[in-house]
Each structure stands twice: as structure tokens, then as C-alpha cells.
CSV table of C-alpha atoms in Angstrom, one decimal:
chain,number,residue,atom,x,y,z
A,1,UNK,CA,0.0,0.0,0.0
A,2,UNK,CA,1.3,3.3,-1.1
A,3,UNK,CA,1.3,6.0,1.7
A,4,UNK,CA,1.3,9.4,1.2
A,5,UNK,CA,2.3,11.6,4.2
A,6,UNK,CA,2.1,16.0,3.9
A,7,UNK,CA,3.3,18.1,6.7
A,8,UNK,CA,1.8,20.2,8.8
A,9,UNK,CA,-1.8,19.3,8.4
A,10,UNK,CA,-2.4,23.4,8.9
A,11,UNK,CA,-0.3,26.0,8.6
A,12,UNK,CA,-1.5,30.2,9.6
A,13,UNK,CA,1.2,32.8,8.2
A,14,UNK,CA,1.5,36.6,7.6
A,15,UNK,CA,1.3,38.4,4.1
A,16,UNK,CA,4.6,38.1,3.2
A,17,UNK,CA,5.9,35.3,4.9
A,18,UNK,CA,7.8,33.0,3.1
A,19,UNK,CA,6.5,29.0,4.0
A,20,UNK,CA,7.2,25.5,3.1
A,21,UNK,CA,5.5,22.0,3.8
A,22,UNK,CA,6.2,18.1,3.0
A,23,UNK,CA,4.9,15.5,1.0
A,24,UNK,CA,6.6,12.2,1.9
A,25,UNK,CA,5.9,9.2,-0.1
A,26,UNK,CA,7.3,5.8,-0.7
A,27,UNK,CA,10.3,5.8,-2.8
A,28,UNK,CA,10.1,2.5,-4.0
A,29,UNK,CA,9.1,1.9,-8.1
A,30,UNK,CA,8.1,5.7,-7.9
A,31,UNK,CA,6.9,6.8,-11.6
A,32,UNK,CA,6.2,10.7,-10.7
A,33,UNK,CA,4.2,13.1,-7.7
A,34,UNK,CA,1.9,15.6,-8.5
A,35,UNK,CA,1.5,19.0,-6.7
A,36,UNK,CA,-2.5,20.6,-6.8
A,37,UNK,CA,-4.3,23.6,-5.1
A,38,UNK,CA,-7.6,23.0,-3.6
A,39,UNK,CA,-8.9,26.8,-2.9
A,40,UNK,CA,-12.4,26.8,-0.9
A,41,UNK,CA,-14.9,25.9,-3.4
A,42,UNK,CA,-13.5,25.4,-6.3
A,43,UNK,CA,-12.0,22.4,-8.1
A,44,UNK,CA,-7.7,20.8,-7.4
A,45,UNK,CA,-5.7,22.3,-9.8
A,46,UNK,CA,-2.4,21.1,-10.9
A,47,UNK,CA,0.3,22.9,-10.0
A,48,UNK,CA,3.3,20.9,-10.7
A,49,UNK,CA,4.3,16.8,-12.0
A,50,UNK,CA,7.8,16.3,-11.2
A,51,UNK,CA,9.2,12.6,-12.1
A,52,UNK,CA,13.5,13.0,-11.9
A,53,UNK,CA,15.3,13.0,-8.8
A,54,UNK,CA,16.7,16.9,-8.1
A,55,UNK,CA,13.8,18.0,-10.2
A,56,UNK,CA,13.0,21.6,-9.1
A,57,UNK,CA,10.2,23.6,-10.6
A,58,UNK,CA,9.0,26.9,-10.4
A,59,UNK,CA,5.9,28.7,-11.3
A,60,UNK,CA,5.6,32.3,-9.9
A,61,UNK,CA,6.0,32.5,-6.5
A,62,UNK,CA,5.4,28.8,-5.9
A,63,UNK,CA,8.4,26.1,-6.5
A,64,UNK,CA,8.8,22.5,-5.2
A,65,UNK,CA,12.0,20.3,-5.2
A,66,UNK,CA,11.7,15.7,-5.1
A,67,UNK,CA,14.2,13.6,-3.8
A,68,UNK,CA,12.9,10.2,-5.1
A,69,UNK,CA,16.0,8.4,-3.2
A,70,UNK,CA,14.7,9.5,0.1
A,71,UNK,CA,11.0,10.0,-1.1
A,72,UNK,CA,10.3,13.6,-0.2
A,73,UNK,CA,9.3,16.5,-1.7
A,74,UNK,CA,8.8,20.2,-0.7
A,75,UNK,CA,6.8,23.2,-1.6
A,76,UNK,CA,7.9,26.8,-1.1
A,77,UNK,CA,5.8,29.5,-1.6
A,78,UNK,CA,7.9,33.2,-1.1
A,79,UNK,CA,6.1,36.1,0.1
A,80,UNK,CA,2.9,34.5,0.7
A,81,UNK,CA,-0.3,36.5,-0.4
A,82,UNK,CA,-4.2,35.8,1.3
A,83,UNK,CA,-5.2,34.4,-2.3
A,84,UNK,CA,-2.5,31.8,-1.6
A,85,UNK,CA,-4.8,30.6,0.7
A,86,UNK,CA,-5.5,26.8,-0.1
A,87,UNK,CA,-5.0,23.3,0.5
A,88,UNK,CA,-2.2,21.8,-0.9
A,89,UNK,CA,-2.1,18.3,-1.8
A,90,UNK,CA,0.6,16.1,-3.2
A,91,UNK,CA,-0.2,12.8,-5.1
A,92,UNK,CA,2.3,10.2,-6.3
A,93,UNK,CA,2.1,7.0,-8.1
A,94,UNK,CA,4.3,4.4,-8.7
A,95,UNK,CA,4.6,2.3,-12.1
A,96,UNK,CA,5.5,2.8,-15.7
A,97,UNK,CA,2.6,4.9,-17.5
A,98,UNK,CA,2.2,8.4,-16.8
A,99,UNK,CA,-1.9,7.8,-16.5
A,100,UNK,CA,-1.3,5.5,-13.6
A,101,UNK,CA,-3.7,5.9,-10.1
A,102,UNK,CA,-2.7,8.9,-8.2
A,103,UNK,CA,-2.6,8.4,-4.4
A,104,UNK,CA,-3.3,11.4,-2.6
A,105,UNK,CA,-1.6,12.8,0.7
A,106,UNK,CA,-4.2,14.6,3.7
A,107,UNK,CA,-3.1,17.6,2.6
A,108,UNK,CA,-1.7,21.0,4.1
A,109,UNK,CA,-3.8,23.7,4.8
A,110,UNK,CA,-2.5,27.4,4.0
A,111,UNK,CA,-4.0,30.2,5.3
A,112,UNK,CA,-2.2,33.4,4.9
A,113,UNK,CA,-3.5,36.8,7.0
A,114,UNK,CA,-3.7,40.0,5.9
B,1,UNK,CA,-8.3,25.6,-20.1
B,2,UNK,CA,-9.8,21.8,-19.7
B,3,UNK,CA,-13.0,22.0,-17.5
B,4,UNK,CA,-14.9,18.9,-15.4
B,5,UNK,CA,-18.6,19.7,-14.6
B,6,UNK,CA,-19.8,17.8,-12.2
B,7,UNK,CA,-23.2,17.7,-11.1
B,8,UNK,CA,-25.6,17.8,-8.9
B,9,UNK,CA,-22.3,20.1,-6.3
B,10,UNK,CA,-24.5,18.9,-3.0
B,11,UNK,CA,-27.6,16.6,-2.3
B,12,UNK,CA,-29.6,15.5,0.6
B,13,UNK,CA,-31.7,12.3,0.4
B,14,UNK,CA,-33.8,9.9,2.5
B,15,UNK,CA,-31.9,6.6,3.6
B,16,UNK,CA,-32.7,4.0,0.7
B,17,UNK,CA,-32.8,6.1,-2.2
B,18,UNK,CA,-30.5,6.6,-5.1
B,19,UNK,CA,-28.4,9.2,-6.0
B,20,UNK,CA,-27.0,10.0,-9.6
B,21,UNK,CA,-23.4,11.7,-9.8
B,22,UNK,CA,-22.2,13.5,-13.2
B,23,UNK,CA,-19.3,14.3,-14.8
B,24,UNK,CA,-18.7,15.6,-17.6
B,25,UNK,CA,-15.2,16.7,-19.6
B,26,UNK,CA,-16.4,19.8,-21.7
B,27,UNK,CA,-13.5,20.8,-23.7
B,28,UNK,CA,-11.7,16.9,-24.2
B,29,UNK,CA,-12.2,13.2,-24.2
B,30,UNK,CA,-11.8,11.9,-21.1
B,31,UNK,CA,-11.4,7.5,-22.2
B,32,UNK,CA,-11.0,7.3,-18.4
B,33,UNK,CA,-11.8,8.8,-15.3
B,34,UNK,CA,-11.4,8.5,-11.3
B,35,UNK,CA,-13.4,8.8,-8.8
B,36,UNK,CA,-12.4,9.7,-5.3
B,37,UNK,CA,-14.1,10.0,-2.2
B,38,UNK,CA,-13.2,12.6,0.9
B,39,UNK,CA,-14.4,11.5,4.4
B,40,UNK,CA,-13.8,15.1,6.7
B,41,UNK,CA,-9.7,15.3,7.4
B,42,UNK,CA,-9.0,13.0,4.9
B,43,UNK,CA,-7.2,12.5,1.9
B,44,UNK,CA,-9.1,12.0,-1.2
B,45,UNK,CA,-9.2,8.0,-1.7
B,46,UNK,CA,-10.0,6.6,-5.2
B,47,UNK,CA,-12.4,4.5,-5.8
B,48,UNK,CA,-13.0,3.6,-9.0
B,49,UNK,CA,-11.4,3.9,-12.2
B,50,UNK,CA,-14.1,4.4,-15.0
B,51,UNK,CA,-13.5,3.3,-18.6
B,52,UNK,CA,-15.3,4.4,-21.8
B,53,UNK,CA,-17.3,1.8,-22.9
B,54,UNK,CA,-16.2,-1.3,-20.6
B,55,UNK,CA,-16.5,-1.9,-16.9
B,56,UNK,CA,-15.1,0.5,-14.1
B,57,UNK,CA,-12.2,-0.8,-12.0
B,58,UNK,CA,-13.1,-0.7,-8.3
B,59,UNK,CA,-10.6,-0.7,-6.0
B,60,UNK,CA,-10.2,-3.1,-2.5
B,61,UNK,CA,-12.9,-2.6,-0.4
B,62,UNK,CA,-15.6,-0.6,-2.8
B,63,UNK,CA,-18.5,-2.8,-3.4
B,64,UNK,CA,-19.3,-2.4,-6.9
B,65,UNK,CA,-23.1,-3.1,-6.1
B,66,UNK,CA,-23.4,0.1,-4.1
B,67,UNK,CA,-21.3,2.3,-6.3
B,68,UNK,CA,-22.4,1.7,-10.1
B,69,UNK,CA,-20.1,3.1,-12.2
B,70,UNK,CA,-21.2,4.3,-16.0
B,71,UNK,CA,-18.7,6.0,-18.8
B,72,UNK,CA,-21.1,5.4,-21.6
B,73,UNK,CA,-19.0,8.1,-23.9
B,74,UNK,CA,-15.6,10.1,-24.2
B,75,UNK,CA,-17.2,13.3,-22.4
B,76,UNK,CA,-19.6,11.4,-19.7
B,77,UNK,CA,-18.9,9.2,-16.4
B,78,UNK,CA,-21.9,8.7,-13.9
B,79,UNK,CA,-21.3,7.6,-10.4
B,80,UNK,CA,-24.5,6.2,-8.9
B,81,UNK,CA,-24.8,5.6,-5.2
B,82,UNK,CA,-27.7,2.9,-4.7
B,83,UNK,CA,-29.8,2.3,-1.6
B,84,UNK,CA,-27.8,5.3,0.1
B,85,UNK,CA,-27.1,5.2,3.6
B,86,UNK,CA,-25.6,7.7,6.3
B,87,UNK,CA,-22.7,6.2,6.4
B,88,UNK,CA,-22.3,7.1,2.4
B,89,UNK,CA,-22.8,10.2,3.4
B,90,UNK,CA,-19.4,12.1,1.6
B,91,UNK,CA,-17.7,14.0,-0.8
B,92,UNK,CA,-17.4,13.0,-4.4
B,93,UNK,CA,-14.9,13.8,-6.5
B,94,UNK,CA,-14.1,13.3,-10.3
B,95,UNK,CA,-11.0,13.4,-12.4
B,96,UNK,CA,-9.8,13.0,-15.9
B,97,UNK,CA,-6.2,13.4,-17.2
B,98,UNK,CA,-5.4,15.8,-19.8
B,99,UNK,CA,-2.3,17.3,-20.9
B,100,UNK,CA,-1.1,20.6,-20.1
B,101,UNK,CA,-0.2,22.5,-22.8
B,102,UNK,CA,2.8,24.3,-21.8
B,103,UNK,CA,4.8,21.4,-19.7
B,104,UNK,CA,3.2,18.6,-21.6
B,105,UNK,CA,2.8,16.7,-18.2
B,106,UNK,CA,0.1,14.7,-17.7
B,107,UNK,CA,-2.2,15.6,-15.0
B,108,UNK,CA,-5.7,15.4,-13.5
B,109,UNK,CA,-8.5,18.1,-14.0
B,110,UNK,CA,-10.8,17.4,-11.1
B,111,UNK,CA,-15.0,18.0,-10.9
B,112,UNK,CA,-15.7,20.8,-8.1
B,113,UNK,CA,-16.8,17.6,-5.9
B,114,UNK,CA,-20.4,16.6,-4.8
B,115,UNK,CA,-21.3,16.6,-1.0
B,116,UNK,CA,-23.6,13.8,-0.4
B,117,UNK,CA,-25.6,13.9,2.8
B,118,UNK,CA,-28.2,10.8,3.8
B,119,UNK,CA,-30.8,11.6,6.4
């Protein structure tokens, strides 16, 4: 059984604040992990698929970094803004197709203040 | 960008009836799609894997009698909860892959989720 681990389970920071969480996931026959954004409401969206070990990827003020050797990956978000607010979740699969079944970490809840 | 619609968003029914989930990918062909389900302070936990035009793939632990599973074309999946009780009361969730067209990666557009609640 695949388990999918994210830490904290809630996180409260200030506009501006700079924050990170952890998805940690089994690193054995790993095929790729998946970041999404769950804002209140509204439907997951991808943010980032991230399959090589060292992989870093960026988009805006939002990057994440995998270590598939150790099974970890993080997500930074710099200067955090209140529409940042959101869950994060983290989803990896292991096997050789890249439409495989996507298991899915609790998730971190972000909510930044004004 | 690819969109899910998934409908009815939230329901309330009487203890024995059935309730009819939909999901639909507007803007692609979706050959397969997942459902999850969300119990509160949980992660989302698949269970089924809905094929066009053959049978869904349940997962351990899913009766397949309770949860009927329909993907009768490219755009349509149903998820139909029979002879509801509390305990299915939840939060279903839908998903298709697509590809992103700047990356190329592979990943899941997602329904905005139906809250099921049985009285």
C-alpha cells in the first residue's frame, strides 16, 4: 500500500511570509508526484508533476523540489499572499505509464492573514 | 483551459434512495476517469477507475453493487450511489487526465466535488 504523508496538516502565516510543507511518499518503483491547489470551493488544480530525482520547478512564487531516493518532496511559496490561501495536496504514483492511479496525501492547509 | 462539470455540487436524500453523480469533460475526451471519495480530514481516496465503454475498475474494499459506475461516452462518467445510507454520506470527487499544454505533463483536472448527505 502506497502512503502518502504532507506536513503540517495546517499552517497560519503573515502576508509576506515565506513557508514550506512536506509530501513524503514511498520511494520504491516511484513513476512521478503531483502537486494541486484546492482553494475553498473550487476544483484541485495542478500545479506541478515532477518525475527526476533533483527535479525543481518553479511557477511564480510557488516552486517545489523531489528527492525520489529518500521519497520527499517540498513546496515553497515566497512572500505569501491571502489568495494563496488553499490546501495543498501532493499525489504520487508508482509504475511505468504516466496515466497511472494517483494516491493522494491529507493535505496542508495554508492560510495566509492579511 | 480543460474543465470537469460535475453535477448535482450537493444533495440531501432519504436513507434508501439513489443518487445519480455526473461528470462531464467539456472541452476533451476523457477515455477514463477517477473517482475519489473525501471522508472530513482526509485525503481524497480513489475508488473507482471508470473506462469508456467497458467496466469501471473498483478498488479493495468498494462494493461495486453500491457504487455503479457508468462512462457510456468520451465526455460522460456517472457515479451512482444505490440504496444510500448515512454512512455514504461524503464528498465525491471526479477526475480525468489531460495534458497541459505548456509542460506537456500529464495531469488530473478534477470535478468541483459533490457533497452527499443521507438523512
Amino acid at each position: 500500500i502506497l502512503n502518502v504523508e504532507q506536513s503540517p496538516q495546517s499552517l497560519h502565516v503573515q502576508e509576506g511570509d515565506s513557508t514550506n510543507f512536506t509530501c513524503s511518499f514511498p520511494s520504491s518503483n516511484f513513476y512521478a508526484l503531483h502537486w494541486y491547489r484546492w482553494e475553498t470551493a473550487k476544483s484541485p488544480e495542478a500545479l506541478f508533476v515532477m518525475t527526476l530525482n533533483g527535479d525543481e520547478k518553479k511557477k511564480g512564487r510557488i516552486s517545489a523540489t523531489l528527492n525520489t531516493k529518500e521519497g520527499y518532496s517540498y513546496l515553497y511559496i515566497k512572500g505569501s499572499q491571502p489568495e494563496d490561501s488553499a490546501t495543498y495536496l501532493c499525489a504520487s504514483y508508482a509504475g511505468g505509464t504516466s496515466y497511472g492511479k494517483l494516491t493522494f496525501g491529507q493535505g496542508t492547509i495554508l492560510t495566509v492573514h492579511p | 483551459g480543460a474543465v470537469v462539470s460535475q453535477h448535482p455540487s450537493w444533495v440531501i436524500c432519504k436513507s434508501g434512495t439513489s443518487v445519480k453523480i455526473e461528470c462531464r469533460s467539456l472541452d476533451f475526451q476523457a477515455t477514463t476517469m477517477f473517482w475519489y471519495r473525501q471522508f472530513p480530514k482526509q485525503s481524497l481516496m480513489l475508488m473507482a477507475t471508470s473506462n469508456e465503454g467497458s467496466k469501471a475498475t473498483y478498488e479493495q474494499g468498494v462494493e461495486k453493487d453500491k457504487f455503479l459506475i457508468n462512462h457510456a461516452s468520451l465526455t460522460l462518467s456517472t457515479l451512482t450511489v444505490t440504496s444510500a445510507h448515512p454512512e455514504d454520506s461524503s464528498f465525491y470527487i471526479c477526475s480525468a487526465y489531460r495534458q497541459e499544454r505548456l509542460t506537456g505533463a500529464n495531469v488530473l483536472t478534477f470535478g468541483a466535488g459533490s457533497r452527499l448527505t443521507v438523512l
